[in-house]
Tab-separated table of C-alpha atoms and ligand atoms in Angstrom:
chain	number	residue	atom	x	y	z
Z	21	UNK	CA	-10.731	-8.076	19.234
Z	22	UNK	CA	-7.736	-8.302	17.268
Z	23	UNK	CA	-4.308	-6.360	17.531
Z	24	UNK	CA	-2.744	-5.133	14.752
Z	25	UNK	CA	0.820	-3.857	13.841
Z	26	UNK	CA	2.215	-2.238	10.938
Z	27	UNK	CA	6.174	-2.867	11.234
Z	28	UNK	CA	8.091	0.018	9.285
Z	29	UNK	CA	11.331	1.330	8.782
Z	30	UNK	CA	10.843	4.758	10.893
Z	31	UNK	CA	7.716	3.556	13.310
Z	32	UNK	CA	6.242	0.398	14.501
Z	33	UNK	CA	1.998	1.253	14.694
Z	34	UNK	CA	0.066	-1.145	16.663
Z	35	UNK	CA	-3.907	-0.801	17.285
Z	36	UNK	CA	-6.604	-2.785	18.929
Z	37	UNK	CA	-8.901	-3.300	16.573
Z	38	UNK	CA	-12.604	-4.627	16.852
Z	39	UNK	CA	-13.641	-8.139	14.206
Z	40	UNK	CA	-15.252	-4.614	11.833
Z	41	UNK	CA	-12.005	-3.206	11.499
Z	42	UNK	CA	-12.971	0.229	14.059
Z	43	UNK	CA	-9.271	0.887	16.038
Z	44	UNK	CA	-10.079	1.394	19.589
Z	45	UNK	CA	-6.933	2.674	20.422
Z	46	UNK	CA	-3.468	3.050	18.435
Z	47	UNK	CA	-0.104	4.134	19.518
Z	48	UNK	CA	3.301	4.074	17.596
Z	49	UNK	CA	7.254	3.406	19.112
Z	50	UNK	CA	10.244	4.230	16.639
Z	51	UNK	CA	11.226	1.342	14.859
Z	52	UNK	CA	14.853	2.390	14.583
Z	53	UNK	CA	15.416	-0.156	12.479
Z	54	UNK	CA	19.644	-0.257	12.700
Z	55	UNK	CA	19.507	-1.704	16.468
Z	56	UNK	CA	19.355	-5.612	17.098
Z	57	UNK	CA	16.462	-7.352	15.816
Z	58	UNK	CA	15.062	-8.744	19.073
Z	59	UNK	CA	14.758	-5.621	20.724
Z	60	UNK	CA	12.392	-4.225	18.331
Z	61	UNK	CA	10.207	-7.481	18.241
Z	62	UNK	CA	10.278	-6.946	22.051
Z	63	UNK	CA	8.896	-2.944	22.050
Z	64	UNK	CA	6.442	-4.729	19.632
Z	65	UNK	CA	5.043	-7.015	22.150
Z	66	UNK	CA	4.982	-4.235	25.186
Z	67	UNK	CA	3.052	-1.860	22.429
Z	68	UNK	CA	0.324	-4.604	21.747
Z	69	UNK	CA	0.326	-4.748	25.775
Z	70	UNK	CA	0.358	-1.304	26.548
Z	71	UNK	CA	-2.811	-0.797	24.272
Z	72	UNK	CA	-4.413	-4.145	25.933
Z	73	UNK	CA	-4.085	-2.514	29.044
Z	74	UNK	CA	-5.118	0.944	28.444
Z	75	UNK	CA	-8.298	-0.241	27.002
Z	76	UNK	CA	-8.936	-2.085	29.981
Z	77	UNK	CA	-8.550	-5.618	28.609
Z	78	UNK	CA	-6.243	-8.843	29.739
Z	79	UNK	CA	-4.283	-10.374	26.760
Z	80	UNK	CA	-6.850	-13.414	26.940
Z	81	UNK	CA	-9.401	-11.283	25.832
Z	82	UNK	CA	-7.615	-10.504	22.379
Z	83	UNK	CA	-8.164	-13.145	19.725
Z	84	UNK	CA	-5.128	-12.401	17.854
Z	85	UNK	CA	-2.131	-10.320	16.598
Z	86	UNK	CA	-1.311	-9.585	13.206
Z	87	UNK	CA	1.940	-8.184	12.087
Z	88	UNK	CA	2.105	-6.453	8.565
Z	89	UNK	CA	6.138	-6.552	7.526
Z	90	UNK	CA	7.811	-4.793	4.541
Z	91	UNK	CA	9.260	-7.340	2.031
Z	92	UNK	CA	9.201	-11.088	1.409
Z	93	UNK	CA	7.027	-12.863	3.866
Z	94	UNK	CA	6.894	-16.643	4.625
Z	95	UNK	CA	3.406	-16.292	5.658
Z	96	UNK	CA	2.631	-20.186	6.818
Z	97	UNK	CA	5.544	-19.810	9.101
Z	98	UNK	CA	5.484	-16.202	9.885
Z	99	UNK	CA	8.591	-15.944	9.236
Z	100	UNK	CA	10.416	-12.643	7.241
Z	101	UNK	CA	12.352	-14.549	4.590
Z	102	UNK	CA	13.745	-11.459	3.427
Z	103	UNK	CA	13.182	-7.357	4.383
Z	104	UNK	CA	15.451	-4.929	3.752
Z	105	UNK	CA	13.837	-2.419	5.881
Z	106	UNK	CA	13.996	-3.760	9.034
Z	107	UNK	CA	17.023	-6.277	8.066
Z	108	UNK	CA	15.693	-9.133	8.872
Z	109	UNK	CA	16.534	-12.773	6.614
Z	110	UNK	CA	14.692	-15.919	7.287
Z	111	UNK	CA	13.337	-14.361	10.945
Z	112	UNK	CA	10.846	-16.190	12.766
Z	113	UNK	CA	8.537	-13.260	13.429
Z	114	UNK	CA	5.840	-14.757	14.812
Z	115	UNK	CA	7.960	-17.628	17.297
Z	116	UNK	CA	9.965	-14.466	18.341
Z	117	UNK	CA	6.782	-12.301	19.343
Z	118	UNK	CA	5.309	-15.003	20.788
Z	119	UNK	CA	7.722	-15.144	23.715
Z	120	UNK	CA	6.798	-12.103	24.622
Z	121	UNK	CA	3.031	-11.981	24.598
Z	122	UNK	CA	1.833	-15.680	24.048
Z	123	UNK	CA	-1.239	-14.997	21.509
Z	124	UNK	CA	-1.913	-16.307	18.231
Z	125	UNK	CA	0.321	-14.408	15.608
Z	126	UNK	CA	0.032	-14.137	11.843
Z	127	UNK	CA	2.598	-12.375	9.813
Z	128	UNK	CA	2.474	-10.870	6.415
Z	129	UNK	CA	3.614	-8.242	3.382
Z	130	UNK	CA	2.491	-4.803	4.749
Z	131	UNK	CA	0.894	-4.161	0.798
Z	132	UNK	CA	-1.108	-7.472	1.919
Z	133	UNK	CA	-2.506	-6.144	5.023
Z	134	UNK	CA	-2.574	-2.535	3.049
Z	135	UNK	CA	-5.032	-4.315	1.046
Z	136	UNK	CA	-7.420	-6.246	3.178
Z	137	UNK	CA	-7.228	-3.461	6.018
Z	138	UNK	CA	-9.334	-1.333	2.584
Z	139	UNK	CA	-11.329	-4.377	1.714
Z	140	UNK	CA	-12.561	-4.125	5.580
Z	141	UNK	CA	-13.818	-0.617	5.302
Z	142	UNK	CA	-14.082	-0.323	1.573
Z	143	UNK	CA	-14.508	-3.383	0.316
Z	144	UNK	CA	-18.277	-3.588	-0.066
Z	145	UNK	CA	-18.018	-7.718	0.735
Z	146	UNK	CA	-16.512	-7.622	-3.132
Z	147	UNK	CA	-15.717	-10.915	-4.347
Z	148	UNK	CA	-12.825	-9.627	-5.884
Z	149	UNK	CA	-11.010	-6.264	-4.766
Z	150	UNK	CA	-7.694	-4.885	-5.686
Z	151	UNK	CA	-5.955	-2.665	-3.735
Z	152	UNK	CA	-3.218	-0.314	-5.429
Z	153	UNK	CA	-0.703	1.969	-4.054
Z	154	UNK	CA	1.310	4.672	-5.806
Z	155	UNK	CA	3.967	5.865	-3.601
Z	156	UNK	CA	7.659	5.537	-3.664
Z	157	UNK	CA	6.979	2.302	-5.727
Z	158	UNK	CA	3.464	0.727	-6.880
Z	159	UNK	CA	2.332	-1.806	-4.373
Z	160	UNK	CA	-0.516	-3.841	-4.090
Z	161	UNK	CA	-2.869	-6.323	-2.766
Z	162	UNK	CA	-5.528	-8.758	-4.443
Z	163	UNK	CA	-8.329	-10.001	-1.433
Z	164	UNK	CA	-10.883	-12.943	-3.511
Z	165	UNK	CA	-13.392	-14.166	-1.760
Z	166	UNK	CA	-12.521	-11.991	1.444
Z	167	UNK	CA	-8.939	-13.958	1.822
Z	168	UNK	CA	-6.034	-12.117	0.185
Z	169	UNK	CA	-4.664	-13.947	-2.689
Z	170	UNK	CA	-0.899	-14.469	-2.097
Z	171	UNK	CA	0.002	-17.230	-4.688
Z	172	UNK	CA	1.349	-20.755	-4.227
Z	173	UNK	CA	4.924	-18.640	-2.780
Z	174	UNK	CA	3.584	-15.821	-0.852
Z	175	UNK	CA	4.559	-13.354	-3.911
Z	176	UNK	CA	1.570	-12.953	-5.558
Z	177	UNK	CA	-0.239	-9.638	-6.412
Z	178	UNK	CA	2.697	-7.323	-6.995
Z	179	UNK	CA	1.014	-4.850	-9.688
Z	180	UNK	CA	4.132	-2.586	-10.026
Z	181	UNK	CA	6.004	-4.721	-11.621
Z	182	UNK	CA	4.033	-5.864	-14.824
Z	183	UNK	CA	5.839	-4.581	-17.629
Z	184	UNK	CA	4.442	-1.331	-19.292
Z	185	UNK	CA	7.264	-0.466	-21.274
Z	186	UNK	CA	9.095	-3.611	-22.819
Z	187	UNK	CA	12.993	-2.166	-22.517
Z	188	UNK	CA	11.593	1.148	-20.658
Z	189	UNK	CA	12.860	3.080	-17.811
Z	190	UNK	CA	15.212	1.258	-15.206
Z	191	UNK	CA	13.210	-0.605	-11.923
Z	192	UNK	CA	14.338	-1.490	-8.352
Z	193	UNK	CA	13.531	-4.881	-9.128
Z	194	UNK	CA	16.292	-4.592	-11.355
Z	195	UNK	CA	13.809	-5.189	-14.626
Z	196	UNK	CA	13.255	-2.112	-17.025
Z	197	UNK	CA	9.548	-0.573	-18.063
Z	198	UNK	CA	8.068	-2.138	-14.599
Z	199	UNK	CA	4.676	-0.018	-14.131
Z	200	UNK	CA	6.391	1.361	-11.180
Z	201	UNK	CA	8.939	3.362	-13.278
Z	202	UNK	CA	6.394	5.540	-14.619
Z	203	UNK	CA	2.890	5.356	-12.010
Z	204	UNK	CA	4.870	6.062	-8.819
Z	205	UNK	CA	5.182	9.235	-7.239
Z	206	UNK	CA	9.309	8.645	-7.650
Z	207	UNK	CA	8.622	8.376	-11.042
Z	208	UNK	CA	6.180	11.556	-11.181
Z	209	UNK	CA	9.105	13.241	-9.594
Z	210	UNK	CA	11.672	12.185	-12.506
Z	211	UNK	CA	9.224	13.547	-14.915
Z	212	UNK	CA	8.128	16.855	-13.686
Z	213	UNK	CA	11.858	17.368	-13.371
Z	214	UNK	CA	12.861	16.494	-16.949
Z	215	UNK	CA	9.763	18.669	-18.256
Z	216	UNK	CA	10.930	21.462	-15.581
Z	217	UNK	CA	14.065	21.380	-17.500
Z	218	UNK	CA	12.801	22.109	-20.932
Z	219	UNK	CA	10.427	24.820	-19.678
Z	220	UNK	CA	12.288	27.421	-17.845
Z	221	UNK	CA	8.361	29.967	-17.956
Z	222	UNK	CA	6.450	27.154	-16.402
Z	223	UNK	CA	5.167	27.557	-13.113
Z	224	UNK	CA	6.385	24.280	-12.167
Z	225	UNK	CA	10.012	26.501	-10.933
Z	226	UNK	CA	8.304	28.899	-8.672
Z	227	UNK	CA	5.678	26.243	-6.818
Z	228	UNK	CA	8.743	24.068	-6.501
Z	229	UNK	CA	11.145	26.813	-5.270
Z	230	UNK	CA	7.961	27.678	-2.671
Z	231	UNK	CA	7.757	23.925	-1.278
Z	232	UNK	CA	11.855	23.751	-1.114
Z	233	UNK	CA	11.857	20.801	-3.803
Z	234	UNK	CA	10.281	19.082	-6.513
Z	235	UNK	CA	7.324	16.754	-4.839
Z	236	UNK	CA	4.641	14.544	-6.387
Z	237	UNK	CA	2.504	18.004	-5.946
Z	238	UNK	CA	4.722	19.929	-7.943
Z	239	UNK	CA	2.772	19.479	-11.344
Z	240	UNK	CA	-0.794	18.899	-10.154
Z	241	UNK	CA	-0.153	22.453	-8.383
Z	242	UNK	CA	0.642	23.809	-11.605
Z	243	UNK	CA	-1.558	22.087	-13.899
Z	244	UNK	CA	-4.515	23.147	-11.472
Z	245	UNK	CA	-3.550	27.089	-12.414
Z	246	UNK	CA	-3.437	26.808	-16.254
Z	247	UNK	CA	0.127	25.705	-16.987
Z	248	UNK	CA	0.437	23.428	-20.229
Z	249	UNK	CA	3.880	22.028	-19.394
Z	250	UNK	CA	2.980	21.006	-16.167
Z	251	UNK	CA	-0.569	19.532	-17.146
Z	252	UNK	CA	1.158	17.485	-20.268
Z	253	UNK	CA	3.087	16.113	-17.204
Z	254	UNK	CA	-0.512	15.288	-15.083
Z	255	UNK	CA	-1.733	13.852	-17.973
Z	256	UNK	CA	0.519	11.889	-19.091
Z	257	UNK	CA	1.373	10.256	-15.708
Z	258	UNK	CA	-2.596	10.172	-15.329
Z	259	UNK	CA	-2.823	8.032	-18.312
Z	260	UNK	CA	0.588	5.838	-17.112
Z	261	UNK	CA	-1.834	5.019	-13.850
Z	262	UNK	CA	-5.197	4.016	-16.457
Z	263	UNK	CA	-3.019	1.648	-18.223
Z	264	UNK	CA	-1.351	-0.254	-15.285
Z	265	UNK	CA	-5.266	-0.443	-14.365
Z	266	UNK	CA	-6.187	-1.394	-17.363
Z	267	UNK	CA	-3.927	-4.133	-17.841
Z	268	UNK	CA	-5.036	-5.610	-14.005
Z	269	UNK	CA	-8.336	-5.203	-14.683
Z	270	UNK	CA	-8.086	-7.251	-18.527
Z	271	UNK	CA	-6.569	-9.996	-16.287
Z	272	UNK	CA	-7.999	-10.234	-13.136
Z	273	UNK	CA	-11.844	-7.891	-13.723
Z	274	UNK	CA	-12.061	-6.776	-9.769
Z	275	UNK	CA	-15.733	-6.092	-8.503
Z	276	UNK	CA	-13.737	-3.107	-7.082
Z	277	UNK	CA	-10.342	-1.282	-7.522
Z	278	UNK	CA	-9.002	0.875	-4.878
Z	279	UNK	CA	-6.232	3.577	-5.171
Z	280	UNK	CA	-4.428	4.349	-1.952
Z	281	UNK	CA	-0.786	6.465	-1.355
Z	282	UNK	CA	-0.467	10.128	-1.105
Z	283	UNK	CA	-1.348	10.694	-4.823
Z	284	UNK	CA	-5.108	9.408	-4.296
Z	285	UNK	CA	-5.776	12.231	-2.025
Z	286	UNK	CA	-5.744	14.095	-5.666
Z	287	UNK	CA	-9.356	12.191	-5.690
Z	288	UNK	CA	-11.555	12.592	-8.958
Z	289	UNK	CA	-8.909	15.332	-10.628
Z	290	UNK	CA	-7.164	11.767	-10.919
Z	291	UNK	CA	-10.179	9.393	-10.951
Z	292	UNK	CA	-12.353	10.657	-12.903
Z	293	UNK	CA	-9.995	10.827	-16.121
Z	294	UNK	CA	-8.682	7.296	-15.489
Z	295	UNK	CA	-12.380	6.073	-14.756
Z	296	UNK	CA	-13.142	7.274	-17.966
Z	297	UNK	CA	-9.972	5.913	-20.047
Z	298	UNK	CA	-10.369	2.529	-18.490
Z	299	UNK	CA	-13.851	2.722	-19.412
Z	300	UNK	CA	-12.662	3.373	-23.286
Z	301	UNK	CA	-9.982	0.929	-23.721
Z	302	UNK	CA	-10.597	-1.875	-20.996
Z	303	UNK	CA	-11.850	-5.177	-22.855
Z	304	UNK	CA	-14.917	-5.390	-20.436
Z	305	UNK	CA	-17.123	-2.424	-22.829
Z	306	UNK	CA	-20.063	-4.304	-23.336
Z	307	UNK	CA	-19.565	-6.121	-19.764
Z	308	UNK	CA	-20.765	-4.393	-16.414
Z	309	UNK	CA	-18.078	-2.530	-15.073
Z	310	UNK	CA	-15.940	-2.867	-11.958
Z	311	UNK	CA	-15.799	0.265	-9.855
Z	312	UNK	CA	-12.882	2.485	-8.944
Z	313	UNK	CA	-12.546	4.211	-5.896
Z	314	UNK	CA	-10.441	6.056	-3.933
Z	315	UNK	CA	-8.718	4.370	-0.451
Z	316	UNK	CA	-10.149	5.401	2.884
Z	317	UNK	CA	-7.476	4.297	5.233
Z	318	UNK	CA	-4.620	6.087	4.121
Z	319	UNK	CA	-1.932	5.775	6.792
Z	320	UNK	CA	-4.370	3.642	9.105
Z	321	UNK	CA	-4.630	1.013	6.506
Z	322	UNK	CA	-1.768	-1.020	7.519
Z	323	UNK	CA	-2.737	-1.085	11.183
Z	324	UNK	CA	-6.485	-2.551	10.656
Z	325	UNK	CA	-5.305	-4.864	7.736
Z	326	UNK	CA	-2.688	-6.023	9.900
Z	327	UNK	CA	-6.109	-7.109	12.780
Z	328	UNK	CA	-7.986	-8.301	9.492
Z	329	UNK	CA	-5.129	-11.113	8.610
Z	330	UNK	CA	-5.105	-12.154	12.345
Z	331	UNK	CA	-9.057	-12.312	11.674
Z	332	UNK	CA	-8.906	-14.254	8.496
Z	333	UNK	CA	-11.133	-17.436	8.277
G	412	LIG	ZN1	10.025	-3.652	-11.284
């Protein structure tokens, strides 16, 4: 049995979670992130305890901890190089945690253990799996040969910023025409706004006006009853997604590739139209193709991936 903990801004989510990725039991804290840095590693530790102790276990029984971490991960050391959501620079995660429950402790990029907490439940024992996320940004995850591929710096496998665009919209990476810009929902946003604007009839205004803003449902809302403006928006953003995939599958040809974040929950009304575009233009026609599924994890994703990198051989 493994524990696993997804570190974010808002909460910290911890789980015991059995070697087949089942959670046995899960519980979340508040994170908040602004107060000293060793007092959140500590609620951390007590979490992981807490659950140990629920469950009926003894820490001795618990073969590992693995922590899942927004941003740049030193994940030989477990040490945080660099996150700006829970401030931390060059942090020694794992030394820390350790002092307060003495187990073995592995540390990495939440997208990481995004990815191989899918592969566990999704994965199919795929030789090659890619995990994608459109949310706020595009993240992602690449697991070969059931260990996640995380390149010779730890950096490895971040889909959202190949360029789609050469000179295209502006990034948080600080590039321009990233495939972030235009597959995430913050980009979705931007765009059902500026086509909002130029079509004062659609009924992109009132669905909006009824949620109290414009959201990444805005336009699928109003595609789904009829509205052109609104499904020239879906579509388009539909075919931004098919050629980010596209251009991973050209270079990397996953056995399987899995869409998590909010969007997915849109299921085949998104799938099935990039299923079949990546089918057209992908280079792999006359190849057998590489399946594309929705995630199954959603919000529990980072919690068992988290187990899964404590668990990885
Ligand atoms: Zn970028």
């Amino acid at each position: 049995m493994y524990i696993g903990i997804d570190l974010g801004g808002t909460n910290i989510a911890a789980g015991l979670v059995s070697d087949k990725g089942e959670i046995i039991l899960k519980d979340s804290v508040p994170t908040n992130s602004e107060r000293p840095t060793g007092e959140i590693v500590k609620d951390m530790a007590e979490l992981a305890l807490k659950l140990i102790k629920e469950a009926g276990y003894t820490p001795s029984d618990i073969d590992g901890v693995g922590i899942g971490c927004p941003g740049t991960i030193d994940f030989e050391k477990g040490e945080v190089v660099y996150s700006n959501n829970i401030r931390m620079e060059h942090y020694p995660l794992a030394v820390e945690f350790r002092k307060h429950l003495d187990l073995p402790v592995r540390v990495d990029n939440d997208a990481n253990c995004a990815a191989m907490g899918e592969y566990i439940v999704n994965g199919d024992n795929a030789g090659s799996f890619l995990f994608i996320t459109l949310g706020t940004g595009v993240g992602g995850g690449l697991v070969l040969n059931g260990k996640v591929y995380r390149g010779f710096n730890g950096a490895a496998a971040e889909p959202g910023h190949i360029t789609l665009v050469s000179g295209g919209e502006p990034c948080t990476c600080g590039k321009c025409g990233c495939w972030e810009s235009y597959a995430s929902v913050t980009a979705l946003i931007r765009d059902t706004k500026r086509a909002m604007d130029k079509a004062p009839e659609s009924l992109m205004h009132s669905i909006a006006a009824e949620e109290g803003k414009v959201s990444g449902k805005t336009a699928f809302a109003a595609a789904k009853r009829g509205d052109k403006a609104a499904k020239a928006v879906v579509d388009q953003y539909i075919r931004y997604i098919a050629d980010g995939i596209v251009s991973c599958e050209n270079f990397i040809q996953p056995e399987i590739t899995a869409i998590g974040g909010g969007i997915s929950r849109e299921g085949d009304y998104i799938l099935d139209p990039v299923r079949e575009y990546v089918g057209k233009t992908g280079f792999n026609k006359f190849m057998p193709k590489g399946r594309i599924v929705t995630a199954k994890l959603f919000n529990d994703a980072g919690i068992v991936g988290a187990a899964a990198i404590a668990n990885e051989k």
